[in-house]
Amino acid sequence: MIYFEQSVESMPRKALESLQIEKLRSVLKEIYGRNRFYTCKLDAAGFRPESIRTMDDLAHLPITTKSELVQAQKDAPPFGTNATFSEVVYSRFHQTSGTTGTPLRVLDTPESWDWWGRCWGHVLAGAGLTENDRLFVPFSFGPFIGFWAAVEGARQIKALMIPGGGRDSLQRLHFMKELGATVMCCTPTYALRLAEVAQESGFDLSEIPLQKLIHAGEPGANVPATKARIESAWKAKCYDHAGASEVGAHSFECEIQPDGTHVIESEFIVEVLCPKTLKPVSVGEQGELVITNLGRIGFPVIRYRSGDLVRLNPEPCECGRTFPRFEGGVLGRADDMVVVRGVNVFPSAIENLVRRCNAVEEFRITVSTKREMGHLAIELELNKSAHPETARSTVNQAIRNELGLRADITVVSYGSLPRFEMKAKRFHVDN
Ligand SMILES: [Zn+2]
């Protein structure tokens, strides 16, 4: 088994908890009095850094929301008040994609960038990568942090990083073949898109010695039917990971793949709270991930409401790590859930059912809430040899059996739905 930092990853739970508390105290001491955003919040809550002694004291710290961070940036543009140091100390700028609202700008110091790399070191080593690997990153580098951080992680584990920007999909496939790429880091959507391009152009994917795919940027690697489809197209293993620009890369899948992602507890403290009461749910129950990062002093988040729904499983894993795991990865976003005819539906649940039908190449889901009851419409794009009526009825049946819903399913012509290289947008709510 490959580890990034074995002594920490297999630490007894008690020792790990002490390490977390020690790191949190040190974060609070560093930011208190310097970071305007958090000093105000701590003062308002009457909390002093030295008040943290045990994990139970965590509940007395104030919660942070994304809208507060966005507001702090509007109040003091361009970078906001969640800054522990003067601007000159920061060396990296990134921002969130803005798919769920105003983009949030984030800054890192050389130290916190090293921390990002360490977190990604866990992601890459967790999937078994070593200095013998050649990691292909088919991405044109913009301000989105995800793949930049992957590159920093590759540097830390000494793998060969191959940047794949500035060329089209077919050129990328040839590039990977020529250079002998063993791993690719991309969105699940783009892994499927490349496989589609290979098929359209008669390119044989088995000529690339690819063994693993590491996914970032969007969910999908934890949607069973999507994962199965990627693994079958590439004859390679898929690894899921989760993170966010304002938080860090916080969880990863190990080589055992116990249907869940390990939390990097040496760098984060996670809580799973009921989204309504903000009280902890029972162990194993679904709740909202509230997370504190322990290594990003310049731009910290403390008890941050991620909006992600997770279920924590503390059972030991065969890989030897004592880090608990999110059962099934990030299950969905609290604000993504829609109600159709009284049924709570997550986009990932529909994606899983649609992708199970092999004939489907691409799809688009629209939930219209204009009518009081809600209405679910699905457009399917099929592969050229598929029989439209059979595919339509297969998907229809699956949605009805598994979700108890009637969907309006139409088959659209091949190539008419958008294709994505980065975050895909297949789910639309029509208000
Ligand atoms: Zn494991």
Coordinates of C-alpha atoms and ligand atoms in Angstrom, one line a residue:
M1 CA 0.0 0.0 0.0
I2 CA 1.3 3.5 -0.9
Y3 CA 0.9 6.3 1.6
F4 CA 1.7 10.0 1.6
E5 CA 2.5 10.2 5.3
Q6 CA 2.0 6.8 6.8
S7 CA 2.7 7.7 10.4
V8 CA -0.1 10.2 10.4
E9 CA -2.5 8.2 8.2
S10 CA -2.4 5.3 10.6
M11 CA -2.3 7.2 13.8
P12 CA -4.6 5.9 16.7
R13 CA -7.8 8.0 16.8
K14 CA -7.0 9.6 20.2
A15 CA -3.6 10.8 19.0
L16 CA -5.1 12.1 15.8
E17 CA -7.7 14.1 17.7
S18 CA -5.0 15.6 19.9
L19 CA -3.1 16.6 16.8
Q20 CA -6.2 18.3 15.3
I21 CA -6.8 20.2 18.5
E22 CA -3.2 21.3 18.7
K23 CA -3.3 22.5 15.1
L24 CA -6.6 24.3 15.6
R25 CA -5.3 26.2 18.6
S26 CA -2.3 27.3 16.6
V27 CA -4.5 28.4 13.7
L28 CA -6.7 30.4 16.0
K29 CA -3.8 32.0 17.8
E30 CA -2.2 33.0 14.4
I31 CA -5.4 34.5 13.0
Y32 CA -6.8 36.2 16.1
G33 CA -6.1 39.9 16.0
R34 CA -4.7 39.8 12.5
N35 CA -7.5 38.4 10.3
R36 CA -10.3 41.0 10.4
F37 CA -13.1 38.6 9.3
Y38 CA -12.4 35.9 12.0
T39 CA -11.4 38.3 14.8
C40 CA -14.9 40.0 14.4
K41 CA -16.6 36.6 14.4
L42 CA -14.7 35.3 17.4
D43 CA -15.2 38.5 19.4
A44 CA -19.0 38.5 18.6
A45 CA -19.2 34.9 19.9
G46 CA -17.1 35.8 23.0
F47 CA -14.5 33.1 22.0
R48 CA -10.8 33.4 22.7
P49 CA -8.3 31.1 20.9
E50 CA -7.2 29.6 24.2
S51 CA -10.8 28.5 24.9
I52 CA -10.2 25.4 22.6
R53 CA -9.1 22.5 24.8
T54 CA -11.0 19.5 23.6
M55 CA -13.1 18.5 20.5
D56 CA -16.2 19.4 22.6
D57 CA -15.2 23.1 22.6
L58 CA -15.4 23.2 18.8
A59 CA -19.2 23.5 19.1
H60 CA -18.8 26.9 20.7
L61 CA -17.0 28.3 17.7
P62 CA -19.2 30.3 15.3
I63 CA -20.3 28.8 12.0
T64 CA -19.1 30.3 8.7
T65 CA -21.2 30.5 5.6
K66 CA -20.2 31.1 2.0
S67 CA -22.4 34.2 1.8
E68 CA -20.4 35.7 4.7
L69 CA -17.2 35.1 2.8
V70 CA -18.7 36.6 -0.4
Q71 CA -19.9 39.6 1.6
A72 CA -16.5 40.1 3.2
Q73 CA -15.1 40.3 -0.3
K74 CA -17.7 42.9 -1.4
D75 CA -17.0 45.0 1.7
A76 CA -13.3 45.1 1.0
P77 CA -12.7 44.4 -2.7
P78 CA -11.0 42.7 -4.4
F79 CA -9.8 40.1 -1.8
G80 CA -11.9 40.8 1.3
T81 CA -11.3 40.7 5.0
N82 CA -10.6 37.0 5.4
A83 CA -6.9 37.6 5.1
T84 CA -4.5 37.0 7.9
F85 CA -1.5 38.7 6.3
S86 CA -0.9 41.8 4.2
E87 CA -1.4 41.3 0.4
V88 CA 2.3 41.2 -0.3
V89 CA 2.6 37.8 1.5
Y90 CA 0.3 36.0 -0.9
S91 CA 1.6 34.3 -4.0
R92 CA -1.3 32.5 -5.6
F93 CA -4.7 33.7 -6.8
H94 CA -7.7 31.5 -7.7
Q95 CA -11.4 31.8 -7.7
T96 CA -14.4 29.5 -7.5
S97 CA -16.3 28.7 -10.8
G98 CA -19.3 30.7 -9.7
T99 CA -21.7 27.9 -10.8
T100 CA -23.6 28.5 -7.5
G101 CA -23.5 32.3 -7.3
T102 CA -20.9 35.0 -7.2
P103 CA -17.3 33.7 -7.7
L104 CA -15.3 33.8 -4.5
R105 CA -11.7 34.8 -4.8
V106 CA -9.1 32.9 -2.7
L107 CA -5.5 33.7 -2.0
D108 CA -2.7 31.5 -0.9
T109 CA 0.7 32.1 0.6
P110 CA 3.7 29.9 -0.3
E111 CA 3.1 27.9 2.9
S112 CA -0.6 27.4 2.3
W113 CA 0.1 26.4 -1.3
D114 CA 2.5 23.8 0.0
W115 CA -0.4 22.7 2.2
W116 CA -2.7 22.3 -0.8
G117 CA 0.0 20.2 -2.4
R118 CA 0.2 18.1 0.7
C119 CA -3.6 17.5 0.6
W120 CA -3.3 16.5 -3.1
G121 CA -0.3 14.3 -2.2
H122 CA -2.8 12.3 -0.1
V123 CA -5.2 12.1 -3.0
L124 CA -2.6 10.9 -5.5
A125 CA -0.7 8.6 -3.1
G126 CA -4.1 7.3 -1.9
A127 CA -4.8 6.1 -5.4
G128 CA -1.4 4.4 -5.4
L129 CA 0.6 6.9 -7.5
T130 CA 4.4 7.1 -7.2
E131 CA 7.3 8.8 -8.9
N132 CA 7.0 6.1 -11.6
D133 CA 3.7 7.5 -12.8
R134 CA 3.1 9.9 -15.7
L135 CA 0.1 12.1 -14.8
F136 CA -1.7 13.7 -17.7
V137 CA -3.8 16.8 -17.0
P138 CA -5.9 17.6 -20.0
F139 CA -6.8 21.1 -18.9
S140 CA -6.2 24.7 -20.0
F141 CA -5.2 26.4 -16.8
G142 CA -7.6 29.2 -15.7
P143 CA -8.3 30.5 -12.2
F144 CA -10.1 27.3 -11.1
I145 CA -7.9 25.9 -8.3
G146 CA -8.6 22.1 -8.7
F147 CA -6.1 21.0 -11.3
W148 CA -3.4 23.5 -10.3
A149 CA -3.5 21.9 -6.9
A150 CA -3.3 18.5 -8.5
V151 CA -0.1 19.6 -10.3
E152 CA 1.4 20.7 -6.9
G153 CA 0.5 17.3 -5.5
A154 CA 2.2 15.6 -8.4
R155 CA 5.3 17.7 -7.6
Q156 CA 5.2 16.6 -4.0
I157 CA 5.0 12.8 -4.9
K158 CA 7.6 13.4 -7.7
A159 CA 5.3 11.9 -10.5
L160 CA 5.9 13.2 -14.0
M161 CA 3.3 15.8 -14.7
I162 CA 2.2 16.2 -18.4
P163 CA 0.2 19.4 -19.1
G164 CA -2.4 18.8 -21.8
G165 CA -3.8 22.2 -22.5
G166 CA -3.8 24.0 -25.8
R167 CA -4.9 21.1 -28.0
D168 CA -8.1 19.4 -28.9
S169 CA -9.4 16.1 -27.6
L170 CA -8.0 13.9 -30.4
Q171 CA -4.6 15.5 -30.1
R172 CA -4.6 14.9 -26.4
L173 CA -5.3 11.2 -27.0
H174 CA -2.3 11.0 -29.3
F175 CA -0.2 12.9 -26.8
M176 CA -1.0 10.5 -24.0
K177 CA -0.2 7.6 -26.2
E178 CA 3.2 9.0 -27.3
L179 CA 4.2 9.9 -23.8
G180 CA 2.9 6.8 -22.1
A181 CA 0.5 8.5 -19.6
T182 CA -0.4 6.1 -16.8
V183 CA -2.8 8.3 -15.0
M184 CA -5.2 11.1 -16.0
C185 CA -6.7 13.7 -13.8
C186 CA -9.9 15.3 -15.1
T187 CA -13.6 15.7 -14.6
P188 CA -15.7 12.4 -15.0
T189 CA -17.5 14.2 -17.8
Y190 CA -14.3 14.8 -19.7
A191 CA -13.1 11.2 -19.2
L192 CA -16.3 10.1 -21.0
R193 CA -16.0 12.8 -23.6
L194 CA -12.5 11.6 -24.5
A195 CA -13.7 8.0 -24.8
E196 CA -16.4 9.2 -27.1
V197 CA -13.9 11.1 -29.3
A198 CA -11.7 8.0 -29.4
Q199 CA -14.6 6.0 -30.6
E200 CA -15.7 8.5 -33.2
S201 CA -12.1 8.8 -34.6
G202 CA -11.3 5.1 -34.5
F203 CA -8.6 5.7 -31.9
D204 CA -7.8 2.6 -29.8
L205 CA -7.8 3.6 -26.1
S206 CA -5.8 0.4 -25.2
E207 CA -2.8 2.0 -26.9
I208 CA -2.5 4.4 -23.9
P209 CA -1.0 2.6 -20.9
L210 CA -3.5 4.3 -18.6
Q211 CA -4.2 2.5 -15.3
K212 CA -6.0 5.1 -13.3
L213 CA -8.2 8.1 -13.5
I214 CA -8.4 10.7 -10.7
H215 CA -11.5 12.8 -10.8
A216 CA -11.9 16.3 -9.6
G217 CA -14.1 19.4 -10.4
E218 CA -17.5 17.8 -10.2
P219 CA -19.2 14.7 -8.7
G220 CA -19.6 11.6 -10.8
A221 CA -16.8 9.3 -9.8
N222 CA -19.1 8.3 -6.9
V223 CA -22.1 7.8 -9.1
P224 CA -22.0 4.0 -9.6
A225 CA -23.2 3.9 -13.2
T226 CA -20.9 6.8 -14.2
K227 CA -17.9 5.2 -12.6
A228 CA -18.7 1.8 -14.2
R229 CA -19.0 3.5 -17.6
I230 CA -15.6 5.3 -17.3
E231 CA -13.8 2.2 -16.0
S232 CA -15.2 0.1 -18.8
A233 CA -14.4 2.6 -21.6
W234 CA -10.8 3.1 -20.3
K235 CA -10.2 -0.3 -18.8
A236 CA -8.7 1.6 -15.9
K237 CA -9.7 2.3 -12.3
C238 CA -11.5 5.5 -11.3
Y239 CA -10.7 7.3 -8.1
D240 CA -13.0 9.9 -6.5
H241 CA -11.8 12.9 -4.5
A242 CA -13.7 15.9 -3.0
G243 CA -12.7 19.4 -2.1
A244 CA -13.5 23.1 -2.7
S245 CA -11.6 26.2 -3.5
E246 CA -12.4 27.9 -0.2
V247 CA -11.8 24.8 1.8
G248 CA -9.1 22.6 0.3
A249 CA -8.9 19.0 -1.0
H250 CA -10.4 17.2 1.9
S251 CA -11.1 13.6 1.0
F252 CA -9.9 10.9 -1.3
E253 CA -10.4 7.3 -2.3
C254 CA -7.8 4.7 -1.3
E255 CA -6.8 1.7 -3.3
I256 CA -9.1 -0.6 -1.4
Q257 CA -12.1 1.5 -2.6
P258 CA -14.4 0.6 0.3
D259 CA -17.2 2.7 -1.4
G260 CA -16.2 5.9 0.3
T261 CA -13.6 8.7 0.5
H262 CA -11.2 9.0 3.4
V263 CA -11.1 12.4 5.2
I264 CA -7.6 13.9 5.5
E265 CA -8.1 14.4 9.2
S266 CA -4.6 15.6 9.9
E267 CA -5.4 18.7 7.8
F268 CA -9.1 19.1 8.5
I269 CA -11.7 18.8 11.2
V270 CA -15.1 17.6 9.9
E271 CA -18.5 17.7 11.6
V272 CA -21.7 16.3 10.1
L273 CA -24.6 18.4 11.3
C274 CA -28.3 18.5 10.7
P275 CA -28.8 21.4 8.1
K276 CA -31.8 22.7 10.0
T277 CA -30.7 22.6 13.7
L278 CA -26.9 22.6 13.1
K279 CA -26.6 19.9 15.8
P280 CA -24.5 16.8 15.1
V281 CA -26.4 13.9 13.5
S282 CA -25.9 10.4 14.9
V283 CA -22.8 8.5 13.6
G284 CA -23.6 7.2 10.1
E285 CA -26.5 9.4 9.5
Q286 CA -26.7 11.8 6.6
G287 CA -26.0 15.5 7.3
E288 CA -24.3 18.6 6.1
L289 CA -20.5 18.6 6.1
V290 CA -19.2 21.5 8.3
I291 CA -15.4 21.7 7.9
T292 CA -12.4 23.5 9.4
N293 CA -9.1 23.6 7.6
L294 CA -5.9 23.4 9.6
G295 CA -3.1 24.5 7.3
R296 CA -4.3 27.6 5.4
I297 CA -3.5 30.3 7.8
G298 CA -3.7 33.1 5.3
F299 CA -7.3 32.3 4.2
P300 CA -8.8 30.0 6.8
V301 CA -12.3 28.6 7.1
I302 CA -13.6 27.6 10.5
R303 CA -16.7 25.5 10.9
Y304 CA -17.6 26.3 7.3
R305 CA -21.0 25.1 6.0
S306 CA -20.0 23.3 2.8
G307 CA -23.5 22.6 1.6
D308 CA -22.4 19.0 0.8
L309 CA -24.3 16.1 2.2
V310 CA -22.3 13.3 3.6
R311 CA -22.5 10.2 5.9
L312 CA -19.4 9.5 8.1
N313 CA -18.2 6.0 8.6
P314 CA -15.5 5.6 11.3
E315 CA -15.0 1.9 10.8
P316 CA -11.3 0.9 10.1
C317 CA -10.4 0.4 6.5
E318 CA -8.3 -2.5 5.1
C319 CA -5.8 0.0 3.7
G320 CA -4.6 0.7 7.3
R321 CA -5.7 4.3 7.5
T322 CA -7.5 5.4 10.6
F323 CA -9.0 8.4 8.7
P324 CA -12.8 7.9 8.7
R325 CA -14.6 8.0 5.3
F326 CA -17.6 9.6 3.7
E327 CA -19.8 6.6 2.8
G328 CA -20.4 6.9 -1.0
G329 CA -18.4 10.1 -1.2
V330 CA -20.2 13.4 -1.2
L331 CA -23.9 12.4 -1.7
G332 CA -25.1 15.6 -3.1
R333 CA -25.5 19.3 -2.4
A334 CA -28.2 20.4 0.0
D335 CA -29.2 23.2 -2.4
D336 CA -29.3 20.8 -5.5
M337 CA -32.1 18.8 -4.1
V338 CA -35.4 19.4 -5.9
V339 CA -38.9 18.2 -5.0
V340 CA -40.9 16.6 -7.8
R341 CA -44.4 15.5 -6.9
G342 CA -43.5 15.4 -3.2
V343 CA -40.3 13.2 -3.9
N344 CA -36.9 14.6 -2.9
V345 CA -34.6 14.0 -5.8
F346 CA -30.9 14.6 -6.2
P347 CA -29.4 15.1 -9.7
S348 CA -26.9 12.3 -9.0
A349 CA -29.7 9.8 -8.4
I350 CA -31.2 10.6 -11.8
E351 CA -27.7 10.5 -13.4
N352 CA -27.1 7.1 -12.0
L353 CA -30.3 5.7 -13.5
V354 CA -29.9 7.4 -16.9
R355 CA -26.2 6.2 -17.2
R356 CA -27.2 2.6 -16.5
C357 CA -28.7 2.6 -20.0
N358 CA -25.7 1.9 -22.2
A359 CA -27.3 3.4 -25.2
V360 CA -27.2 6.9 -23.6
E361 CA -24.3 9.1 -24.7
E362 CA -25.3 12.4 -23.2
F363 CA -28.4 13.7 -21.4
R364 CA -30.0 16.8 -20.0
I365 CA -32.5 17.0 -17.1
T366 CA -34.9 19.9 -16.6
V367 CA -37.1 20.2 -13.6
S368 CA -39.8 22.7 -14.1
T369 CA -41.4 24.1 -10.9
K370 CA -43.8 26.3 -12.8
R371 CA -46.6 24.0 -12.1
E372 CA -47.2 23.3 -8.5
M373 CA -46.5 19.6 -8.8
G374 CA -43.1 19.9 -10.4
H375 CA -42.3 18.3 -13.7
L376 CA -39.2 16.2 -14.7
A377 CA -38.1 16.2 -18.3
I378 CA -35.1 14.3 -19.6
E379 CA -33.5 14.6 -23.0
L380 CA -31.4 11.7 -24.2
E381 CA -28.8 11.6 -26.8
L382 CA -28.1 8.0 -27.9
N383 CA -25.3 6.2 -29.6
K384 CA -25.8 5.7 -33.3
S385 CA -26.6 2.0 -33.1
A386 CA -29.2 2.4 -30.4
H387 CA -32.9 1.8 -30.8
P388 CA -34.7 5.0 -29.5
E389 CA -37.9 3.5 -28.3
T390 CA -36.1 0.8 -26.3
A391 CA -33.7 3.3 -24.7
R392 CA -36.6 5.7 -23.9
S393 CA -38.6 2.9 -22.2
T394 CA -35.6 1.5 -20.3
V395 CA -34.9 4.9 -18.7
N396 CA -38.5 5.6 -18.1
Q397 CA -38.9 2.3 -16.3
A398 CA -35.8 2.8 -14.2
I399 CA -37.0 6.3 -13.1
R400 CA -40.5 5.0 -12.3
N401 CA -39.3 1.9 -10.4
E402 CA -36.5 3.5 -8.4
L403 CA -37.7 7.0 -7.8
G404 CA -41.5 6.5 -8.1
L405 CA -41.6 9.3 -10.7
R406 CA -43.0 9.8 -14.1
A407 CA -40.5 11.6 -16.4
D408 CA -41.1 13.2 -19.8
I409 CA -38.4 11.6 -21.9
T410 CA -37.4 12.6 -25.4
V411 CA -34.7 11.4 -27.6
V412 CA -32.8 14.2 -29.4
S413 CA -30.5 13.9 -32.4
Y414 CA -26.9 12.8 -32.0
G415 CA -24.5 15.7 -31.1
S416 CA -27.3 18.2 -30.2
L417 CA -26.6 18.4 -26.5
P418 CA -23.6 20.4 -25.2
R419 CA -20.3 18.6 -24.4
F420 CA -18.2 19.7 -21.5
E421 CA -14.5 19.8 -20.6
M422 CA -14.8 21.3 -17.1
K423 CA -17.8 21.3 -14.8
A424 CA -20.7 19.9 -16.7
K425 CA -24.2 21.5 -16.5
R426 CA -26.7 18.8 -17.2
F427 CA -29.2 19.7 -14.6
H428 CA -31.5 22.7 -15.0
V429 CA -34.2 24.0 -12.8
D430 CA -36.8 26.1 -14.6
N431 CA -38.5 28.3 -12.2
Ligands
ZN1 ZN -8.9 2.9 2.9

